[in-house]
Each structure stands twice: as C-alpha cells, then as structure tokens.
C-alpha cells in the first residue's frame, strides 16, 4: 500500500520534532523501520551506526543478474538550538537545520511508491538511511560495512538529494556536471610555547601571538599559492588559549575548515596549512603541531548521471524546474565517498517557503532555517521515476552484447 503524502508530511514533522545528533540515532532508526514496515524489503541495520539499509527486489534481466541503483538519505540533525517558532519545532537542543528530516520522508515515500510498482523495476533498488553526515564519518562507516553491495553486487548508479532552505526557489532542482560541492578538511594548529607574566613577554615564548599571526598569514599565503580563479577557502572558526589577561599561556589552538574542488588543490591546501604553521612557529620560537582530517571529498556528479538526472527532472516538472548551475557550492557532503566508488548524481531541491525570498532566506544550518514540506511530493516523485527509468536504461545496457557487467 502506498504511503499517502499527508502521512509523509506528518512523518517529516515528527522527525523534525525529535532530532538526534551523530552516529547513534536510536529513536530515528526505530521510526524509519516502522515507516518501512510491511513493504517486503530486505532490511539490515548497521553495527557501527544506527543505519538502515533496505533492498527492494525487482526482476532479473539477464539470467539471475539484476541492475542495481542506490538512493541515499542522511538522518542526523545538528547541535543547534532551534529558533524558527514552528509549532513542530524541536525543543531538545538539536535541530534538523539541514533538512535531513525531509530527506528521510522523501526516501520513505519513494520506497512505498517503488514497492507498489515492483513489477516495473528492471532490477533492484537499495534505500540507504545514513547517520552521521554532519562531520561524523557516517558514509565511511556504512561503506566499510558493505552498503554498496547490499543487493549482492555493487550498485551501478547512485543518487543523493538535498533540500536547500535558501538560494533555490521552492521546487526547483539544482544540478550540474562535475563538482557539485567541495572537499572539506578540518584542521587544528596547536602552538606550544612557554608561559610567563604578561608584563615581560620577552621572557616567554608566546603561543597567542603565533596563533594570531597564523590566522592572517594563512589567508595571505592562499592568495600567493593559488591563482585568483582557483576556488579554495580556509576559514578559522575557533581560537583558544589562556585563562587570564595578564598571563601568557603555554599553548594556543586554532581550528578551522579548508575547502577545494579537486584532489590536487586539496592536497596543496593541506600542505600549505602545515607550512604556514611551521613558518610562523619558527619566527616566534614556538612549536607547531598540525592535525588534518578529511571530512569529505569533492562531491562530483558523473557527466552521464548528471545528464540523466537533469533529463528526468525536466521530463517530470518542465524546463523551468531545473537550474543547471554554472558553479558548485563550497559546502561539502559525505555522499562524496559514495560517488567516489559508484557513478552517480547529487541533486539539490529548493525548499524555501514560497512567501520568502530565497536570496535572503536563512540558510541551511541556521537556527532560523525553514523548509517547506510541500516539496516532499516532488522529491518522492523524482526519486521514484529516476529509479524506474535508470534501471530500465541499465537493463537495456545489460542485455546488449556490448555490456559486460561486473
């Protein structure tokens, strides 16, 4: 039985009211499992996370071989105190400020629609509900547990969909070939000196001034390392050190995020952060220790998969419903790890309420971000038709003499 759209909106609002953060989302997992109950899916849950993977079996197209597509939704919220004033707002100190509640409702709806049309499926569909997208390593945890092979063979194509509370008008899809979002690397530079009295800084090795110089030196170094047309950014979001205004501490910490759109630029940016930290430390007679962590690769839509997704949205909703973006976003997505292993597309969907201007609306991650759940139906229809049509195309390829599926 197909889940009616009003029920999906109620599900979305229930998920919004009860957000959970990180990799361990027991209530959210239980709610998703309940929403999928009765659909005759092959369901498994994660060991490292509270993930849910559900396989919908279609028909074989070549012997016992079935093409396979994968559609993913993230599940986790952010540690943000909600300030929207919605009657279904969260009150537990966390918030679905990035729209993952809509993603889950959309994918549940697509699972119901596709299960009702099982006979139309020329292969299998893997529905992935992933915790820990917000810098928790959830994608890598699921990949390590074999999510790409959940149907018994590697998925042939993958789709990720993400709503935006700003930038795009409601119901408009944003897509492009190639890079959709940047790689993301978090960095922490710890400067170790020797403390002393604030009245006599010459007797100490001051890590505070080294940390301060590092912040500004990094920005200058970027402009002298990358050309002005190369999109890279490094932002410091945290500085800490000391406990008293007249005491020079032993250590100071600087943390931030660095982003680029290619593997080469990411590697160069990582090396630059370490080089600047070491140079500044040497000048000030302190020691620098830099820690770097890759949060996401560049999120890249394969050309053919992007073309297919664009064509699908245009066929379903018209030319005006698709914005073929001329540039990517400097936000990041850990669906990039999926797309590094399986060709696929990452698709944006405008969810800005129709009474707001998307150019000035509160952005994703803001405590004031509001998403219009009227777009749930459009997201469900897009994911459903994409899966049916992509499997049909894959099946035609599999049945041709030229195709030798692995």
CSV table of C-alpha atoms in Angstrom, one decimal:
chain,number,residue,atom,x,y,z
A,1,UNK,CA,0.0,0.0,0.0
A,2,UNK,CA,1.4,3.4,-1.0
A,3,UNK,CA,2.0,5.9,1.9
A,4,UNK,CA,-0.2,8.9,1.2
A,5,UNK,CA,1.7,12.2,1.0
A,6,UNK,CA,-0.1,13.8,4.0
A,7,UNK,CA,1.3,10.9,6.1
A,8,UNK,CA,4.8,11.6,4.8
A,9,UNK,CA,4.4,15.3,5.9
A,10,UNK,CA,3.3,14.1,9.3
A,11,UNK,CA,6.4,11.8,9.4
A,12,UNK,CA,8.6,14.7,8.4
A,13,UNK,CA,7.3,16.9,11.2
A,14,UNK,CA,7.6,14.1,13.7
A,15,UNK,CA,11.2,13.6,12.7
A,16,UNK,CA,11.8,17.3,12.9
A,17,UNK,CA,10.3,17.5,16.4
A,18,UNK,CA,12.6,14.7,17.7
A,19,UNK,CA,16.1,15.3,16.2
A,20,UNK,CA,19.2,13.2,17.1
A,21,UNK,CA,22.8,14.1,16.5
A,22,UNK,CA,25.8,12.0,15.4
A,23,UNK,CA,26.1,8.3,14.6
A,24,UNK,CA,23.8,6.9,17.3
A,25,UNK,CA,20.2,7.7,16.4
A,26,UNK,CA,18.1,5.0,18.0
A,27,UNK,CA,14.7,6.8,18.0
A,28,UNK,CA,15.2,7.9,14.4
A,29,UNK,CA,16.2,4.4,13.3
A,30,UNK,CA,13.1,2.9,15.0
A,31,UNK,CA,10.8,5.5,13.4
A,32,UNK,CA,12.3,4.7,9.9
A,33,UNK,CA,11.9,1.0,10.4
A,34,UNK,CA,8.3,1.5,11.4
A,35,UNK,CA,7.7,3.6,8.4
A,36,UNK,CA,9.1,0.9,6.1
A,37,UNK,CA,7.2,-2.0,7.8
A,38,UNK,CA,5.2,-4.2,5.6
A,39,UNK,CA,6.9,-3.3,2.3
A,40,UNK,CA,8.6,-6.7,1.7
A,41,UNK,CA,12.1,-5.2,1.8
A,42,UNK,CA,15.3,-6.9,2.8
A,43,UNK,CA,16.3,-4.7,5.7
A,44,UNK,CA,19.6,-4.6,7.6
A,45,UNK,CA,20.8,-2.3,10.3
A,46,UNK,CA,24.4,-1.1,10.9
A,47,UNK,CA,26.8,-2.2,13.6
A,48,UNK,CA,29.0,0.9,13.8
A,49,UNK,CA,26.0,3.2,13.4
A,50,UNK,CA,22.2,3.1,13.6
A,51,UNK,CA,21.9,3.0,9.9
A,52,UNK,CA,19.1,1.4,7.9
A,53,UNK,CA,19.6,-0.3,4.5
A,54,UNK,CA,16.6,-1.7,2.6
A,55,UNK,CA,16.7,-3.7,-0.6
A,56,UNK,CA,13.7,-3.8,-2.9
A,57,UNK,CA,14.0,-6.7,-5.4
A,58,UNK,CA,12.8,-6.2,-8.9
A,59,UNK,CA,13.1,-8.6,-11.8
A,60,UNK,CA,16.2,-10.2,-13.2
A,61,UNK,CA,17.1,-9.1,-16.7
A,62,UNK,CA,19.9,-11.4,-17.7
A,63,UNK,CA,20.0,-14.8,-16.1
A,64,UNK,CA,19.9,-14.1,-12.4
A,65,UNK,CA,21.6,-10.7,-12.9
A,66,UNK,CA,19.8,-7.6,-11.8
A,67,UNK,CA,20.9,-4.0,-12.3
A,68,UNK,CA,21.1,-2.1,-9.1
A,69,UNK,CA,20.6,1.5,-8.1
A,70,UNK,CA,21.1,3.1,-4.8
A,71,UNK,CA,19.3,6.1,-3.3
A,72,UNK,CA,20.6,7.7,-0.1
A,73,UNK,CA,19.1,9.9,2.7
A,74,UNK,CA,21.0,11.2,5.6
A,75,UNK,CA,19.4,11.0,9.1
A,76,UNK,CA,21.2,13.1,11.6
A,77,UNK,CA,20.5,16.6,13.0
A,78,UNK,CA,22.8,19.4,14.2
A,79,UNK,CA,23.6,20.6,17.7
A,80,UNK,CA,21.7,23.8,17.0
A,81,UNK,CA,19.0,25.4,19.3
A,82,UNK,CA,16.0,25.9,17.0
A,83,UNK,CA,14.6,29.5,16.7
A,84,UNK,CA,12.0,29.0,14.0
A,85,UNK,CA,8.9,29.2,16.2
A,86,UNK,CA,7.3,26.4,14.2
A,87,UNK,CA,4.6,24.5,16.0
A,88,UNK,CA,6.6,21.3,15.4
A,89,UNK,CA,9.9,22.9,16.4
A,90,UNK,CA,12.5,20.8,18.3
A,91,UNK,CA,12.9,21.6,22.0
A,92,UNK,CA,15.8,19.3,22.9
A,93,UNK,CA,18.7,21.5,21.9
A,94,UNK,CA,19.2,19.9,18.5
A,95,UNK,CA,17.6,20.8,15.1
A,96,UNK,CA,17.1,19.4,11.7
A,97,UNK,CA,18.6,22.6,10.4
A,98,UNK,CA,19.9,21.0,7.2
A,99,UNK,CA,16.7,19.3,6.1
A,100,UNK,CA,17.5,15.7,6.7
A,101,UNK,CA,14.0,15.2,8.1
A,102,UNK,CA,12.7,16.0,4.6
A,103,UNK,CA,15.2,13.6,3.0
A,104,UNK,CA,14.1,10.8,5.2
A,105,UNK,CA,10.4,11.4,4.5
A,106,UNK,CA,11.1,11.6,0.8
A,107,UNK,CA,13.0,8.4,0.7
A,108,UNK,CA,10.3,6.6,2.7
A,109,UNK,CA,7.8,7.8,0.2
A,110,UNK,CA,9.9,6.6,-2.7
A,111,UNK,CA,10.3,3.2,-1.1
A,112,UNK,CA,6.5,2.9,-0.8
A,113,UNK,CA,5.9,4.1,-4.3
A,114,UNK,CA,8.5,1.8,-5.8
A,115,UNK,CA,7.3,-1.2,-3.7
A,116,UNK,CA,3.9,-0.7,-5.2
A,117,UNK,CA,5.4,-0.7,-8.7
A,118,UNK,CA,7.8,-3.6,-8.1
A,119,UNK,CA,6.8,-5.2,-11.5
A,120,UNK,CA,8.1,-2.1,-13.3
A,121,UNK,CA,11.6,-2.5,-11.8
A,122,UNK,CA,14.2,-3.9,-14.1
A,123,UNK,CA,16.5,-4.7,-11.2
A,124,UNK,CA,16.9,-3.8,-7.5
A,125,UNK,CA,16.8,-0.6,-5.5
A,126,UNK,CA,18.8,0.0,-2.4
A,127,UNK,CA,17.4,2.6,0.0
A,128,UNK,CA,20.1,3.9,2.4
A,129,UNK,CA,19.3,5.8,5.6
A,130,UNK,CA,22.7,7.1,6.8
A,131,UNK,CA,23.5,8.6,10.2
A,132,UNK,CA,26.4,10.9,10.9
A,133,UNK,CA,26.6,13.0,7.7
A,134,UNK,CA,27.4,16.2,9.6
A,135,UNK,CA,31.2,15.6,10.1
A,136,UNK,CA,30.7,12.3,11.9
A,137,UNK,CA,32.0,9.9,9.2
A,138,UNK,CA,28.7,8.1,8.7
A,139,UNK,CA,29.3,7.5,5.0
A,140,UNK,CA,32.7,5.9,5.5
A,141,UNK,CA,31.2,3.7,8.3
A,142,UNK,CA,28.5,2.4,6.0
A,143,UNK,CA,30.9,1.9,3.1
A,144,UNK,CA,33.1,-0.2,5.4
A,145,UNK,CA,30.1,-2.4,6.3
A,146,UNK,CA,29.5,-3.0,2.6
A,147,UNK,CA,26.4,-0.9,1.8
A,148,UNK,CA,27.3,-0.6,-1.9
A,149,UNK,CA,27.0,-4.4,-2.2
A,150,UNK,CA,23.8,-4.7,-0.1
A,151,UNK,CA,21.9,-6.1,-3.0
A,152,UNK,CA,24.5,-8.8,-3.6
A,153,UNK,CA,26.5,-6.9,-6.2
A,154,UNK,CA,28.0,-3.4,-6.5
A,155,UNK,CA,25.4,-0.7,-7.2
A,156,UNK,CA,25.6,0.5,-10.8
A,157,UNK,CA,24.3,4.1,-10.1
A,158,UNK,CA,23.7,6.2,-7.0
A,159,UNK,CA,21.5,9.2,-6.3
A,160,UNK,CA,21.7,11.7,-3.4
A,161,UNK,CA,19.1,14.5,-2.9
A,162,UNK,CA,19.5,17.5,-0.7
A,163,UNK,CA,17.0,20.3,0.1
A,164,UNK,CA,18.0,23.9,0.4
A,165,UNK,CA,16.2,26.5,2.6
A,166,UNK,CA,17.7,29.3,0.5
A,167,UNK,CA,19.3,30.1,-2.9
A,168,UNK,CA,16.9,28.0,-5.0
A,169,UNK,CA,13.1,28.8,-5.3
A,170,UNK,CA,10.7,26.2,-4.0
A,171,UNK,CA,10.5,23.1,-6.1
A,172,UNK,CA,13.5,24.0,-8.4
A,173,UNK,CA,16.2,21.4,-8.8
A,174,UNK,CA,19.9,22.4,-8.9
A,175,UNK,CA,22.2,20.2,-10.8
A,176,UNK,CA,25.4,20.3,-12.9
A,177,UNK,CA,28.0,18.0,-14.4
A,178,UNK,CA,31.2,17.6,-12.4
A,179,UNK,CA,31.8,19.1,-9.0
A,180,UNK,CA,28.7,19.9,-7.0
A,181,UNK,CA,30.3,20.6,-3.7
A,182,UNK,CA,33.8,21.0,-2.3
A,183,UNK,CA,36.1,18.7,-0.4
A,184,UNK,CA,36.3,19.5,3.3
A,185,UNK,CA,39.3,19.2,5.6
A,186,UNK,CA,39.2,20.2,9.2
A,187,UNK,CA,42.4,21.5,10.7
A,188,UNK,CA,43.8,22.3,14.1
A,189,UNK,CA,47.1,24.0,14.7
A,190,UNK,CA,48.4,23.8,18.2
A,191,UNK,CA,51.2,26.2,19.1
A,192,UNK,CA,53.3,25.1,22.1
A,193,UNK,CA,55.4,27.8,23.8
A,194,UNK,CA,56.4,28.6,27.3
A,195,UNK,CA,54.2,30.8,29.5
A,196,UNK,CA,55.1,33.8,31.6
A,197,UNK,CA,54.0,37.1,33.0
A,198,UNK,CA,52.1,39.5,30.7
A,199,UNK,CA,54.4,42.3,31.8
A,200,UNK,CA,57.5,40.6,30.5
A,201,UNK,CA,56.7,38.8,27.2
A,202,UNK,CA,60.4,38.7,26.3
A,203,UNK,CA,60.9,36.1,29.0
A,204,UNK,CA,58.3,33.8,27.5
A,205,UNK,CA,57.6,32.1,24.1
A,206,UNK,CA,54.1,33.4,23.4
A,207,UNK,CA,51.8,31.0,21.5
A,208,UNK,CA,49.0,33.5,21.4
A,209,UNK,CA,50.8,35.9,19.0
A,210,UNK,CA,51.9,32.9,16.9
A,211,UNK,CA,48.3,31.7,16.7
A,212,UNK,CA,47.1,35.2,15.8
A,213,UNK,CA,49.7,35.6,13.1
A,214,UNK,CA,48.9,32.1,11.7
A,215,UNK,CA,45.3,33.2,11.1
A,216,UNK,CA,46.2,36.2,8.9
A,217,UNK,CA,49.3,34.6,7.3
A,218,UNK,CA,47.2,31.7,6.1
A,219,UNK,CA,44.9,34.0,4.2
A,220,UNK,CA,47.8,35.8,2.5
A,221,UNK,CA,49.6,32.5,1.7
A,222,UNK,CA,46.5,31.2,-0.1
A,223,UNK,CA,46.5,34.2,-2.4
A,224,UNK,CA,50.2,33.7,-3.1
A,225,UNK,CA,49.8,29.9,-3.8
A,226,UNK,CA,46.5,29.6,-5.7
A,227,UNK,CA,45.5,31.7,-8.7
A,228,UNK,CA,42.6,34.0,-8.3
A,229,UNK,CA,40.4,31.8,-10.5
A,230,UNK,CA,41.1,28.7,-8.4
A,231,UNK,CA,38.2,28.3,-5.8
A,232,UNK,CA,39.8,27.5,-2.4
A,233,UNK,CA,38.9,28.7,1.0
A,234,UNK,CA,40.3,28.3,4.5
A,235,UNK,CA,38.3,29.7,7.4
A,236,UNK,CA,39.3,29.8,11.1
A,237,UNK,CA,36.2,29.2,13.3
A,238,UNK,CA,37.9,28.7,16.7
A,239,UNK,CA,40.8,30.2,18.6
A,240,UNK,CA,41.5,29.2,22.2
A,241,UNK,CA,44.3,29.8,24.7
A,242,UNK,CA,45.0,31.2,28.1
A,243,UNK,CA,42.9,31.8,31.2
A,244,UNK,CA,43.8,35.3,32.3
A,245,UNK,CA,44.6,38.6,30.6
A,246,UNK,CA,47.9,39.1,32.3
A,247,UNK,CA,49.3,35.5,31.9
A,248,UNK,CA,51.0,34.2,28.8
A,249,UNK,CA,49.9,30.6,28.4
A,250,UNK,CA,51.9,27.6,27.3
A,251,UNK,CA,49.6,26.7,24.4
A,252,UNK,CA,47.1,28.1,22.0
A,253,UNK,CA,44.9,26.4,19.5
A,254,UNK,CA,43.4,27.4,16.1
A,255,UNK,CA,40.8,25.3,14.4
A,256,UNK,CA,39.1,25.7,11.0
A,257,UNK,CA,37.9,24.3,7.8
A,258,UNK,CA,39.7,24.2,4.4
A,259,UNK,CA,37.8,23.5,1.1
A,260,UNK,CA,38.7,23.0,-2.5
A,261,UNK,CA,37.1,21.3,-5.6
A,262,UNK,CA,39.9,18.9,-6.8
A,263,UNK,CA,42.1,16.3,-5.2
A,264,UNK,CA,45.2,18.2,-6.3
A,265,UNK,CA,44.1,21.5,-4.8
A,266,UNK,CA,43.0,19.8,-1.6
A,267,UNK,CA,46.5,18.2,-1.2
A,268,UNK,CA,48.2,21.5,-1.9
A,269,UNK,CA,45.9,23.3,0.6
A,270,UNK,CA,46.7,20.7,3.3
A,271,UNK,CA,50.4,21.1,2.7
A,272,UNK,CA,50.1,24.9,2.8
A,273,UNK,CA,48.4,24.9,6.2
A,274,UNK,CA,51.3,22.9,7.7
A,275,UNK,CA,53.9,25.0,6.0
A,276,UNK,CA,52.4,28.3,7.3
A,277,UNK,CA,52.0,26.9,10.8
A,278,UNK,CA,55.6,25.7,10.9
A,279,UNK,CA,56.9,29.0,9.5
A,280,UNK,CA,55.0,31.2,11.9
A,281,UNK,CA,56.1,28.9,14.8
A,282,UNK,CA,59.7,29.2,13.8
A,283,UNK,CA,59.6,33.0,13.7
A,284,UNK,CA,58.1,33.1,17.3
A,285,UNK,CA,60.3,30.4,18.7
A,286,UNK,CA,57.4,28.1,19.5
A,287,UNK,CA,56.4,24.6,18.2
A,288,UNK,CA,53.5,23.9,15.8
A,289,UNK,CA,51.6,20.7,15.7
A,290,UNK,CA,49.0,20.5,12.9
A,291,UNK,CA,46.2,17.9,12.7
A,292,UNK,CA,44.3,17.4,9.5
A,293,UNK,CA,41.1,15.4,8.9
A,294,UNK,CA,39.4,14.8,5.6
A,295,UNK,CA,35.7,15.1,6.2
A,296,UNK,CA,34.6,14.8,2.6
A,297,UNK,CA,35.9,14.5,-0.9
A,298,UNK,CA,34.7,16.8,-3.7
A,299,UNK,CA,31.1,15.8,-4.4
A,300,UNK,CA,31.2,15.0,-8.2
A,301,UNK,CA,28.3,14.1,-10.4
A,302,UNK,CA,29.4,11.9,-13.3
A,303,UNK,CA,28.6,13.6,-16.6
A,304,UNK,CA,26.2,10.8,-17.8
A,305,UNK,CA,24.5,10.5,-14.4
A,306,UNK,CA,24.0,14.3,-14.2
A,307,UNK,CA,22.6,14.4,-17.7
A,308,UNK,CA,20.1,11.6,-16.8
A,309,UNK,CA,19.0,13.3,-13.6
A,310,UNK,CA,18.5,16.6,-15.4
A,311,UNK,CA,16.5,15.0,-18.2
A,312,UNK,CA,14.4,13.2,-15.6
A,313,UNK,CA,13.5,16.4,-13.7
A,314,UNK,CA,12.8,18.2,-16.9
A,315,UNK,CA,10.5,15.5,-18.2
A,316,UNK,CA,8.6,15.3,-14.9
A,317,UNK,CA,8.4,19.0,-14.0
A,318,UNK,CA,9.3,21.1,-17.0
A,319,UNK,CA,12.3,23.1,-18.2
A,320,UNK,CA,11.8,25.8,-15.5
A,321,UNK,CA,12.1,23.3,-12.7
A,322,UNK,CA,15.8,22.7,-13.4
A,323,UNK,CA,18.6,25.2,-12.7
A,324,UNK,CA,21.8,23.9,-14.4
A,325,UNK,CA,24.2,25.6,-12.1
A,326,UNK,CA,27.3,27.3,-13.5
A,327,UNK,CA,29.3,26.8,-10.4
A,328,UNK,CA,29.4,24.5,-7.4
A,329,UNK,CA,28.9,25.2,-3.7
A,330,UNK,CA,31.7,25.4,-1.2
A,331,UNK,CA,29.6,23.4,1.2
A,332,UNK,CA,30.6,19.7,1.5
A,333,UNK,CA,28.8,16.4,1.5
A,334,UNK,CA,29.9,12.9,2.7
A,335,UNK,CA,27.9,11.4,-0.1
A,336,UNK,CA,31.1,12.2,-2.0
A,337,UNK,CA,32.5,9.0,-0.6
A,338,UNK,CA,29.7,7.0,-2.3
A,339,UNK,CA,30.2,8.9,-5.6
A,340,UNK,CA,33.9,8.1,-5.5
A,341,UNK,CA,33.1,4.4,-5.7
A,342,UNK,CA,29.9,4.4,-7.8
A,343,UNK,CA,28.9,6.8,-10.6
A,344,UNK,CA,26.0,8.9,-9.6
A,345,UNK,CA,24.5,12.3,-9.3
A,346,UNK,CA,23.9,14.7,-6.4
A,347,UNK,CA,20.8,16.8,-6.7
A,348,UNK,CA,19.7,19.9,-4.9
A,349,UNK,CA,16.0,20.8,-4.4
A,350,UNK,CA,14.8,24.2,-3.4
A,351,UNK,CA,12.6,24.1,-0.2
A,352,UNK,CA,12.4,27.8,0.6
A,353,UNK,CA,8.8,28.7,1.5
A,354,UNK,CA,7.0,30.5,-1.3
A,355,UNK,CA,6.5,33.6,0.8
A,356,UNK,CA,10.2,34.1,1.3
A,357,UNK,CA,13.0,35.4,-0.9
A,358,UNK,CA,15.5,32.5,-1.4
A,359,UNK,CA,18.3,35.0,-2.0
A,360,UNK,CA,18.0,36.3,1.6
A,361,UNK,CA,16.3,33.4,3.4
A,362,UNK,CA,18.0,31.8,6.4
A,363,UNK,CA,20.5,29.2,5.1
A,364,UNK,CA,20.9,25.5,5.9
A,365,UNK,CA,22.5,25.1,9.4
A,366,UNK,CA,20.9,28.4,10.6
A,367,UNK,CA,18.7,28.1,13.8
A,368,UNK,CA,16.1,30.1,11.7
A,369,UNK,CA,16.2,27.8,8.6
A,370,UNK,CA,12.7,26.9,7.5
A,371,UNK,CA,12.0,24.2,4.9
A,372,UNK,CA,8.7,23.9,3.0
A,373,UNK,CA,7.4,20.4,3.4
A,374,UNK,CA,5.3,20.9,0.3
A,375,UNK,CA,8.4,19.8,-1.7
A,376,UNK,CA,8.2,16.3,-0.2
A,377,UNK,CA,5.8,15.2,-3.0
A,378,UNK,CA,8.2,16.5,-5.7
A,379,UNK,CA,11.2,14.8,-4.1
A,380,UNK,CA,9.3,11.5,-3.9
A,381,UNK,CA,8.2,11.6,-7.5
A,382,UNK,CA,11.7,12.5,-8.7
A,383,UNK,CA,13.4,9.7,-6.8
A,384,UNK,CA,10.7,7.1,-7.8
A,385,UNK,CA,10.9,7.9,-11.5
A,386,UNK,CA,14.6,8.2,-11.5
A,387,UNK,CA,15.0,4.7,-10.1
A,388,UNK,CA,12.5,3.2,-12.5
A,389,UNK,CA,14.0,4.8,-15.6
A,390,UNK,CA,17.6,4.4,-14.6
A,391,UNK,CA,17.0,0.6,-14.0
A,392,UNK,CA,15.3,0.4,-17.4
A,393,UNK,CA,18.3,2.0,-19.1
A,394,UNK,CA,20.8,-0.2,-17.2
A,395,UNK,CA,18.8,-3.3,-18.1
A,396,UNK,CA,19.0,-2.3,-21.8
A,397,UNK,CA,22.7,-2.0,-21.5
A,398,UNK,CA,23.0,-5.3,-19.6
A,399,UNK,CA,21.0,-7.1,-22.3
A,400,UNK,CA,23.2,-5.7,-25.2
A,401,UNK,CA,26.1,-7.7,-26.4
A,402,UNK,CA,28.4,-4.8,-25.6
A,403,UNK,CA,27.6,-4.8,-21.9
A,404,UNK,CA,29.7,-6.9,-19.7
A,405,UNK,CA,28.5,-6.1,-16.2
A,406,UNK,CA,30.9,-6.8,-13.3
